CSV table of N, CA, C and O in Angstrom, one decimal:
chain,number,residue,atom,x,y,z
V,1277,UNK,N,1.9,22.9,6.3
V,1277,UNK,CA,1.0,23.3,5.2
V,1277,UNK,C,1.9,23.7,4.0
V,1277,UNK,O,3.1,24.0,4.1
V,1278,UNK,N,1.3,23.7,2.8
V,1278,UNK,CA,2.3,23.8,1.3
V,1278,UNK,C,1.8,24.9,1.0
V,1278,UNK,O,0.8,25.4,1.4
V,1279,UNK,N,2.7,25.5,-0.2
V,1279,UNK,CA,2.1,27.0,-0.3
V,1279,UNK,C,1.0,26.7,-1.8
V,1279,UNK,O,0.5,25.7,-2.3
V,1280,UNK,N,0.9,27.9,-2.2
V,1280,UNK,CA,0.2,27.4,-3.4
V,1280,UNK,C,1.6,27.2,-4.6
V,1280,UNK,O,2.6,27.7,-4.3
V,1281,UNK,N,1.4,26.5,-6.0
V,1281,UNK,CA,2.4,26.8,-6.5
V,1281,UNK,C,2.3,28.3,-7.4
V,1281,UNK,O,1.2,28.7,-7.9
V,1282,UNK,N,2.8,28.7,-7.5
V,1282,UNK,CA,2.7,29.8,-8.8
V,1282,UNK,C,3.3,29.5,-10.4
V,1282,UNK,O,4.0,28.6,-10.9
V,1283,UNK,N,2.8,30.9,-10.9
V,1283,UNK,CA,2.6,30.5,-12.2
V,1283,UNK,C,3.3,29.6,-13.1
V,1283,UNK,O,2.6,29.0,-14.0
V,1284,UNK,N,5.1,29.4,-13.0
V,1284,UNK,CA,5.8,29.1,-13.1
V,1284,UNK,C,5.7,27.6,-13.3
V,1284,UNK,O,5.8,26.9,-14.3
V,1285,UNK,N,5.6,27.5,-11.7
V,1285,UNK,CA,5.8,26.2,-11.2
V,1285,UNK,C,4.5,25.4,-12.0
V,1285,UNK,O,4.8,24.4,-12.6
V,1286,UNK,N,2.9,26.2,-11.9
V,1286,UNK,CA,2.0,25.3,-12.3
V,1286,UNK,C,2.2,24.8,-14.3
V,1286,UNK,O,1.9,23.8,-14.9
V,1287,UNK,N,2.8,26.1,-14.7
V,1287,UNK,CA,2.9,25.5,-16.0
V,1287,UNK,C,3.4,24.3,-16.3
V,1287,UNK,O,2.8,23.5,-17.0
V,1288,UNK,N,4.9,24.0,-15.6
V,1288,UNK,CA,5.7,22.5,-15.5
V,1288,UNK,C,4.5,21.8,-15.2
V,1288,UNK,O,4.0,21.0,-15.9
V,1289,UNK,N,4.3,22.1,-14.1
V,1289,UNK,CA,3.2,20.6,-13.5
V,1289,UNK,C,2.0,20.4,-14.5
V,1289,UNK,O,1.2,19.5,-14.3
V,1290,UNK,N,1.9,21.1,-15.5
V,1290,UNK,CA,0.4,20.9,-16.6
V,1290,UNK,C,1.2,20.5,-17.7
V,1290,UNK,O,0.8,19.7,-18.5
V,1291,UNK,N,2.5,21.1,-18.0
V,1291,UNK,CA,3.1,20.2,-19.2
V,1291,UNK,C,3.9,18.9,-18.6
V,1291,UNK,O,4.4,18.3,-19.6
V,1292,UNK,N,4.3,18.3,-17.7
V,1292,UNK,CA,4.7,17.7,-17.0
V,1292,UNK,C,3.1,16.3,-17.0
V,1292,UNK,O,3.3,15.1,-16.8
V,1293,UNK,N,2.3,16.8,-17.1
V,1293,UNK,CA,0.9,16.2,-17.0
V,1293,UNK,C,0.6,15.4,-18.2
V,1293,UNK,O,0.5,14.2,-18.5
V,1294,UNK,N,0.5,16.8,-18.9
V,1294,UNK,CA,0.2,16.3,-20.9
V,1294,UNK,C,1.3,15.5,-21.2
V,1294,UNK,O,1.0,14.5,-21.9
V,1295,UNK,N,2.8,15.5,-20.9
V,1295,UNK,CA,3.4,14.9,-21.3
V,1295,UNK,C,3.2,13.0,-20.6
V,1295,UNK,O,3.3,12.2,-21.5
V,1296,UNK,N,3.1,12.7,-19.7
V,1296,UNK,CA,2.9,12.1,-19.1
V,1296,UNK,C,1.3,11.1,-19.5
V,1296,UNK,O,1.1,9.8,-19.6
V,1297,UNK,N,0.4,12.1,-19.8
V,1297,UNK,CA,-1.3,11.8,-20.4
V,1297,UNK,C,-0.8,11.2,-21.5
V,1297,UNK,O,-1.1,10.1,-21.8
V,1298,UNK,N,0.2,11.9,-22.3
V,1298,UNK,CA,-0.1,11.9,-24.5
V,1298,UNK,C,0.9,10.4,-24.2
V,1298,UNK,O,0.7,9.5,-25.0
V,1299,UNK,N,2.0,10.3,-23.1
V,1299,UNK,CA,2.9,8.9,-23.1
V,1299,UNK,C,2.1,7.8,-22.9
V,1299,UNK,O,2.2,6.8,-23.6
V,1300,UNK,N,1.0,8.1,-21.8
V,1300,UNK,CA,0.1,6.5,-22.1
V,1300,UNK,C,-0.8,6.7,-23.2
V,1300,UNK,O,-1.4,5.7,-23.4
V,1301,UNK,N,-1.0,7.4,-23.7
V,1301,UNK,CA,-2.6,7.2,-24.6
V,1301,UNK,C,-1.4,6.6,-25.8
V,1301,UNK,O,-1.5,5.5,-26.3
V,1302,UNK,N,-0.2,7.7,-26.1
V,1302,UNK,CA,0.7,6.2,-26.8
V,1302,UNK,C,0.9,4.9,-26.8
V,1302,UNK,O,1.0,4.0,-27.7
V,1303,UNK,N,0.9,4.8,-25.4
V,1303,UNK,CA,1.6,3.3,-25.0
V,1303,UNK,C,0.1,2.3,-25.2
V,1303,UNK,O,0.2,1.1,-25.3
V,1304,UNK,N,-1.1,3.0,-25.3
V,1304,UNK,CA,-2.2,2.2,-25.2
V,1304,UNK,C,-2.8,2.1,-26.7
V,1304,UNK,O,-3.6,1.3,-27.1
V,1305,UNK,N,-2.2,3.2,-27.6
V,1305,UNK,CA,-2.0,3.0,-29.0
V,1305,UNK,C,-1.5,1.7,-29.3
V,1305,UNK,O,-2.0,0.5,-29.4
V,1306,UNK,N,-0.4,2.1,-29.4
V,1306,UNK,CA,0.9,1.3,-30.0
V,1306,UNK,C,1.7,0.7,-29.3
V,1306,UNK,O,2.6,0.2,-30.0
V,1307,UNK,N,1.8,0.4,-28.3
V,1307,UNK,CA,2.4,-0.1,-27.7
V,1307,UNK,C,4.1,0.5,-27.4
V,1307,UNK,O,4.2,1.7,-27.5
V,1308,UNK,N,5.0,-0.1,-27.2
V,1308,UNK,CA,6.1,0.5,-26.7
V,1308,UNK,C,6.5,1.6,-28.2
V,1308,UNK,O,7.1,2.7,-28.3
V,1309,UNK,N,6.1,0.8,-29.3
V,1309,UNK,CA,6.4,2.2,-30.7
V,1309,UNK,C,6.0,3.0,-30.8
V,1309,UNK,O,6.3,3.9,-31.6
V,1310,UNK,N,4.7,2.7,-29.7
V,1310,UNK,CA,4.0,4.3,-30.0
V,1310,UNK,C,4.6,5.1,-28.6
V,1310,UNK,O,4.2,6.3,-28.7
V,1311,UNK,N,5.0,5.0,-28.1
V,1311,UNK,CA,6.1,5.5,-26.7
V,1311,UNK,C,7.1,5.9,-27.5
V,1311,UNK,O,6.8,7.0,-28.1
V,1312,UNK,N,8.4,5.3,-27.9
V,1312,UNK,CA,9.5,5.4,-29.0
V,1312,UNK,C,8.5,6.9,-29.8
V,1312,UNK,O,8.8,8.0,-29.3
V,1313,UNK,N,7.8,6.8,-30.5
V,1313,UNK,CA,7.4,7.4,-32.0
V,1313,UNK,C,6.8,9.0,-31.2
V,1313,UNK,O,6.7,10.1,-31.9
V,1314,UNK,N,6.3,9.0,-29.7
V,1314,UNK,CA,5.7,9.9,-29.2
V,1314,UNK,C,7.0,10.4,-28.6
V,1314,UNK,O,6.9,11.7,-28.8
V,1315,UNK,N,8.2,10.2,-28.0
V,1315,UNK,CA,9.4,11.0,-27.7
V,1315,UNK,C,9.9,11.3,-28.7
V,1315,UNK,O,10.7,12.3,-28.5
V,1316,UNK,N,9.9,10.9,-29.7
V,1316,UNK,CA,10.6,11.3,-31.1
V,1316,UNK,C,10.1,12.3,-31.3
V,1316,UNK,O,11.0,13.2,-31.3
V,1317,UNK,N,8.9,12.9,-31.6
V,1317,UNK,CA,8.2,13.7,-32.2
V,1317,UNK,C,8.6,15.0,-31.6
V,1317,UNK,O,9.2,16.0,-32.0
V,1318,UNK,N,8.0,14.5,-29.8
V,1318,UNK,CA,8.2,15.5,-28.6
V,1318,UNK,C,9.8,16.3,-28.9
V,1318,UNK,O,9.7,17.5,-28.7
V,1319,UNK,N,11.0,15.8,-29.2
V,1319,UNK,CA,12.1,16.0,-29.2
V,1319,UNK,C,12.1,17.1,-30.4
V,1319,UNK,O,12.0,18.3,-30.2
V,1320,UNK,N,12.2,16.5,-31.5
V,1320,UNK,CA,12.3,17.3,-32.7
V,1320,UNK,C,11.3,18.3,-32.6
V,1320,UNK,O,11.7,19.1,-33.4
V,1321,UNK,N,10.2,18.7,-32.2
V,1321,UNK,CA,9.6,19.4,-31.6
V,1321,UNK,C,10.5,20.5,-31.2
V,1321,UNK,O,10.8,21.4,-32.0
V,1322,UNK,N,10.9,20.4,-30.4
V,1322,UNK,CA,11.6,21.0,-28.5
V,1322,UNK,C,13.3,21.7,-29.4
V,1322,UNK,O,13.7,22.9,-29.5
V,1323,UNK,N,14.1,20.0,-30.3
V,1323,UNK,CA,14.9,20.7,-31.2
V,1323,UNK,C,14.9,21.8,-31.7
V,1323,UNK,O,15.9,22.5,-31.8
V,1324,UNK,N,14.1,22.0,-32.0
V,1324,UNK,CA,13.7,23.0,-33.6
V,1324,UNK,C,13.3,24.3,-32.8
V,1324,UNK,O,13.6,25.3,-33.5
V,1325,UNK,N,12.8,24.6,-31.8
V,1325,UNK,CA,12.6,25.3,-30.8
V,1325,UNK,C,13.6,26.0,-30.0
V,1325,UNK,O,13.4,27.1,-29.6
V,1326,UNK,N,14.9,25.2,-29.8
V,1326,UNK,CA,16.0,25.5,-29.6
V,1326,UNK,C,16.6,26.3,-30.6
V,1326,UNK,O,16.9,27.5,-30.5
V,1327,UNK,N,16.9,25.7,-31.5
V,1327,UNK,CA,17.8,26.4,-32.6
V,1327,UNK,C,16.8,27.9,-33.1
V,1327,UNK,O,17.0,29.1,-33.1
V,1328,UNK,N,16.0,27.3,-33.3
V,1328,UNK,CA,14.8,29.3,-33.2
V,1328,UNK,C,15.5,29.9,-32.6
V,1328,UNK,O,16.0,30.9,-33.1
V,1329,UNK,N,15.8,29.5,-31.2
V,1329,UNK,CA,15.9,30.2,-29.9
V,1329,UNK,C,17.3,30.6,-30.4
V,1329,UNK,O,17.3,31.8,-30.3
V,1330,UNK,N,18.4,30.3,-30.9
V,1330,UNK,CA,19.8,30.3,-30.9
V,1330,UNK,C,20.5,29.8,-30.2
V,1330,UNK,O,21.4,30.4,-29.7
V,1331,UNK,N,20.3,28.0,-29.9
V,1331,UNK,CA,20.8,27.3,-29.4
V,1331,UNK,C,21.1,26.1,-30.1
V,1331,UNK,O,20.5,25.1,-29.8
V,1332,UNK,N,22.4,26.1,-31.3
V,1332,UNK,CA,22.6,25.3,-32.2
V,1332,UNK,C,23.2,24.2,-31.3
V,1332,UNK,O,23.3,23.1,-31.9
V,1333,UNK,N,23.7,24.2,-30.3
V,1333,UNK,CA,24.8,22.8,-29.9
V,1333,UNK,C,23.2,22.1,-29.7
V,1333,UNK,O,23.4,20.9,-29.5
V,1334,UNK,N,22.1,22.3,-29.7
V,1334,UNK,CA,21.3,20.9,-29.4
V,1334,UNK,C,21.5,19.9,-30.1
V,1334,UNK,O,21.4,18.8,-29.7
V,1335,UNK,N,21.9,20.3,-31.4
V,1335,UNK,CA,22.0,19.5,-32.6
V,1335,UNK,C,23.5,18.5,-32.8
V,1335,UNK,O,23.6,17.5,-33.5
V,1336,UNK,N,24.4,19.2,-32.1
V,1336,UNK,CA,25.3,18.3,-31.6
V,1336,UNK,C,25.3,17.4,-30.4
V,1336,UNK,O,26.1,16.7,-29.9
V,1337,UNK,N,24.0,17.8,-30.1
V,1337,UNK,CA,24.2,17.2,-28.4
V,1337,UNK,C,23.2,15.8,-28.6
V,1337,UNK,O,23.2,14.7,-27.9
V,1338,UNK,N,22.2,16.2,-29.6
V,1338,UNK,CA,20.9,15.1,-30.1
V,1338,UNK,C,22.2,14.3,-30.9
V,1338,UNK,O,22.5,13.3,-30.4
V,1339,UNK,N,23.0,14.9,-32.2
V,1339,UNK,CA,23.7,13.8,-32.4
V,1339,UNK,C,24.3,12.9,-31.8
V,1339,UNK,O,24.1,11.7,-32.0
V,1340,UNK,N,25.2,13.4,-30.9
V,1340,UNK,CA,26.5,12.8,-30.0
V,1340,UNK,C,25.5,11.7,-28.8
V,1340,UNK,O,26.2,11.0,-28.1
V,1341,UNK,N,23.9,11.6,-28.6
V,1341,UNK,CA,23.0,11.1,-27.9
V,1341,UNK,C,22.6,9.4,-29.2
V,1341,UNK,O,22.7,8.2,-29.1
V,1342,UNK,N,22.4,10.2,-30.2
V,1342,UNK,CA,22.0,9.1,-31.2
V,1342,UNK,C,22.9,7.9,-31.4
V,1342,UNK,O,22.5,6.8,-31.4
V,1343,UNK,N,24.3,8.5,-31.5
V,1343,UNK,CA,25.6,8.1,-31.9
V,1343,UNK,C,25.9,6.8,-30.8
V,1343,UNK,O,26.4,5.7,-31.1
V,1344,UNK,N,25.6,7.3,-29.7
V,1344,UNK,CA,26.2,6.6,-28.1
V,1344,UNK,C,24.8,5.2,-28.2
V,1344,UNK,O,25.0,4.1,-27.6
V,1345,UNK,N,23.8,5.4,-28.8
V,1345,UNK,CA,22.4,4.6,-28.8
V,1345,UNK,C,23.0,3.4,-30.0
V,1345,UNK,O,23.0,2.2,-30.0
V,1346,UNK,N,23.3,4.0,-30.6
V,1346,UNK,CA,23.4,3.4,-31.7
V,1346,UNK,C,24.9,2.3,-31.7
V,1346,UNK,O,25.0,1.3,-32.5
V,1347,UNK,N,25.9,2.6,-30.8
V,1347,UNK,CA,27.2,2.0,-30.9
V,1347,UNK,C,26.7,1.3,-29.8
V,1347,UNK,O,26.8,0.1,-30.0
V,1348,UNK,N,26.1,1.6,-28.7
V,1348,UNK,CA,25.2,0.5,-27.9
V,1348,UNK,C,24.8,-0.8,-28.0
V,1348,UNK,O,25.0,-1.8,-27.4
V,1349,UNK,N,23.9,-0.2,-29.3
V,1349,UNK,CA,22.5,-1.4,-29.6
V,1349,UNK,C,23.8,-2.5,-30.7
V,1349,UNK,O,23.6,-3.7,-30.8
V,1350,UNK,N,25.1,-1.8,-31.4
V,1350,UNK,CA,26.2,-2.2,-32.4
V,1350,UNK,C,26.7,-3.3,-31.2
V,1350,UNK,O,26.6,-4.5,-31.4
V,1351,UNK,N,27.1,-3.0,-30.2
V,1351,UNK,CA,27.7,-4.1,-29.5
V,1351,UNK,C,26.8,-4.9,-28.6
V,1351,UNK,O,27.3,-5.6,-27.7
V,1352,UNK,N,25.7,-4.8,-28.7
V,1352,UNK,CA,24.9,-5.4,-27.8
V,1352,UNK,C,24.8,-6.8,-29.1
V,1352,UNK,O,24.4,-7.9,-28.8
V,1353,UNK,N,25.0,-6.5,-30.0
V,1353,UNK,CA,24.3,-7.2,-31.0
V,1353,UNK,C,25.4,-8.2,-31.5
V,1353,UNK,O,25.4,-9.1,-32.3
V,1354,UNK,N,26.2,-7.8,-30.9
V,1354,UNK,CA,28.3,-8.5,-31.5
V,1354,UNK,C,28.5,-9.4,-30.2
V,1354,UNK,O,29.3,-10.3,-30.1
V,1355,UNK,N,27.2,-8.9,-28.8
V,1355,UNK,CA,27.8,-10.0,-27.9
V,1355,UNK,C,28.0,-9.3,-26.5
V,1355,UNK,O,27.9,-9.9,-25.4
V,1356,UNK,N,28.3,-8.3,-26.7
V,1356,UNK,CA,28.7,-7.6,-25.5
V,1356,UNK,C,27.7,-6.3,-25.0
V,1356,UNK,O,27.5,-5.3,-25.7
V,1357,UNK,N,27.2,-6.7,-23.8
V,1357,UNK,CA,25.9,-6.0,-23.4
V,1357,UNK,C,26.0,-5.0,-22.6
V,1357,UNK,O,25.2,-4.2,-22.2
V,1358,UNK,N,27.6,-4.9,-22.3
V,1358,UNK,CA,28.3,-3.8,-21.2
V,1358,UNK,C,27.9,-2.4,-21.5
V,1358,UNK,O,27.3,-1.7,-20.7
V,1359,UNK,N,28.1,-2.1,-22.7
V,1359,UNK,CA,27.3,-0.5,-22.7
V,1359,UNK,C,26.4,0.0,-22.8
V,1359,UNK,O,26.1,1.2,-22.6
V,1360,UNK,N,25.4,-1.4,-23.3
V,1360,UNK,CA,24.1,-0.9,-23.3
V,1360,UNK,C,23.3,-1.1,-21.7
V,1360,UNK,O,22.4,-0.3,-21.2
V,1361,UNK,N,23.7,-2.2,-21.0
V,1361,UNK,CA,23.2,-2.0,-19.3
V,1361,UNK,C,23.9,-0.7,-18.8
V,1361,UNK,O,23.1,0.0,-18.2
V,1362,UNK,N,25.3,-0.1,-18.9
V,1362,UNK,CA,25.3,1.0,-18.6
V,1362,UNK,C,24.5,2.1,-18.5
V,1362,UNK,O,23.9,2.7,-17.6
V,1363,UNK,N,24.6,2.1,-20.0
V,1363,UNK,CA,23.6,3.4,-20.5
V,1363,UNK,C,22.2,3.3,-19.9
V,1363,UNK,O,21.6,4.2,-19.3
V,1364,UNK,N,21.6,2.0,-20.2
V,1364,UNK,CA,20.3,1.6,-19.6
V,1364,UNK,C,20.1,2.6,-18.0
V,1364,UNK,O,19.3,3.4,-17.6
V,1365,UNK,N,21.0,2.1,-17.5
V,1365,UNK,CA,21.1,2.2,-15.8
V,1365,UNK,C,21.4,3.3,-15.7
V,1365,UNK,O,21.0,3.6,-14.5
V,1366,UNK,N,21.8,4.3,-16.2
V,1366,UNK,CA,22.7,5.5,-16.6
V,1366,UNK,C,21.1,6.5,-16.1
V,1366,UNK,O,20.5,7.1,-15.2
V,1367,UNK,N,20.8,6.1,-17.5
V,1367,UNK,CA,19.4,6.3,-18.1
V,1367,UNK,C,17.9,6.3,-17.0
V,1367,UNK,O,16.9,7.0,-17.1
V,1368,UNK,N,18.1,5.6,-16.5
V,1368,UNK,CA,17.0,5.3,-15.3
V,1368,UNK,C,17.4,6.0,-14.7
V,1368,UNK,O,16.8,7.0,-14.8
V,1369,UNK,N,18.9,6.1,-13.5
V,1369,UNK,CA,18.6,7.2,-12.6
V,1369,UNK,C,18.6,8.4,-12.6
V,1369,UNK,O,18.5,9.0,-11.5
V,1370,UNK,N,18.7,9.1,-14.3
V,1370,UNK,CA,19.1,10.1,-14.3
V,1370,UNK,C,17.0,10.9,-14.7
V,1370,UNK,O,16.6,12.0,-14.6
V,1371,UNK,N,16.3,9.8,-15.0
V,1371,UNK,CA,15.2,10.0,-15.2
V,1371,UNK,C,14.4,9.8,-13.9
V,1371,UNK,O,13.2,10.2,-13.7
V,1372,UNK,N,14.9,9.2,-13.3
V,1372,UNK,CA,14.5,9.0,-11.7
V,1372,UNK,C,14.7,10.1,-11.2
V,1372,UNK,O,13.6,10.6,-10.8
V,1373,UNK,N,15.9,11.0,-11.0
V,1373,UNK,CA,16.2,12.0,-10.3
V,1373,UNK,C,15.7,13.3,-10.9
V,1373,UNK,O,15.2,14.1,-10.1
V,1374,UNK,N,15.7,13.7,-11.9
V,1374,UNK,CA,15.2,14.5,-12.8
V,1374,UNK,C,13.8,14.5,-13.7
V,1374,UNK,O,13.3,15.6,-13.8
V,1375,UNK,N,13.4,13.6,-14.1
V,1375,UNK,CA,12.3,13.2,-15.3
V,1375,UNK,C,11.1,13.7,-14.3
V,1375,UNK,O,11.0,13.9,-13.1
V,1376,UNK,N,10.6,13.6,-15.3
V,1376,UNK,CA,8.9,14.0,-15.1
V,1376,UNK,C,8.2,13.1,-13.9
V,1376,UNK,O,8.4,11.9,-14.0
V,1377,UNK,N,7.4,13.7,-12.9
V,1377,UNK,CA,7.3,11.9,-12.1
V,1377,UNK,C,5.9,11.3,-12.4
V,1377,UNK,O,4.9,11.9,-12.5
V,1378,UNK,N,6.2,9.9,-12.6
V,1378,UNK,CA,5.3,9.2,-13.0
V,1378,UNK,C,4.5,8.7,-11.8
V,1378,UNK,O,3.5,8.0,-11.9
């Protein structure tokens, strides 16, 4: 038998929910841009929320994230696809093991 969750726990699981709801009603928008354009939002959101809070390294940590996407997509495009399947793969299990479950 499972216990009930408590308060805590049920909030995750209702924003865990909405986040999950607002990604398809994106994806049934817009298609994969409106997916892209709905984590963007959600982020800079969540950012800005941080630094309120007094946590300025987000802002180096969202950079140093951008920076690694971006030298990615730079060599995927010169020919060499090595770091963007990394990161890809990187990226999956680390959303598999952690992320929200779909």
């Amino acid at each position: 038998m499972t216990r009930p969750l408590n308060s805590a726990e049920r909030s995750i699981q209702g924003r865990n929910n909405w986040l999950k709801d607002e990604e398809r009603r994106a994806i049934e928008r817009r298609g994969e841009m409106g997916r892209m354009e709905f984590w963007l939002r959600v982020t800079r959101s969540r950012i800005a929320k941080d630094v309120k809070a007094g946590r300025d390294d987000v802002l180096a940590g969202f950079t140093s994230v951008c920076r690694l996407f971006q030298l990615a997509m730079d060599k995927r495009a010169e020919g060499d696809a090595r770091l963007w399947n990394h990161l890809m793969q990187y990226a999956k299990q680390v959303l598999e093991q952690h992320g929200p479950r779909h």
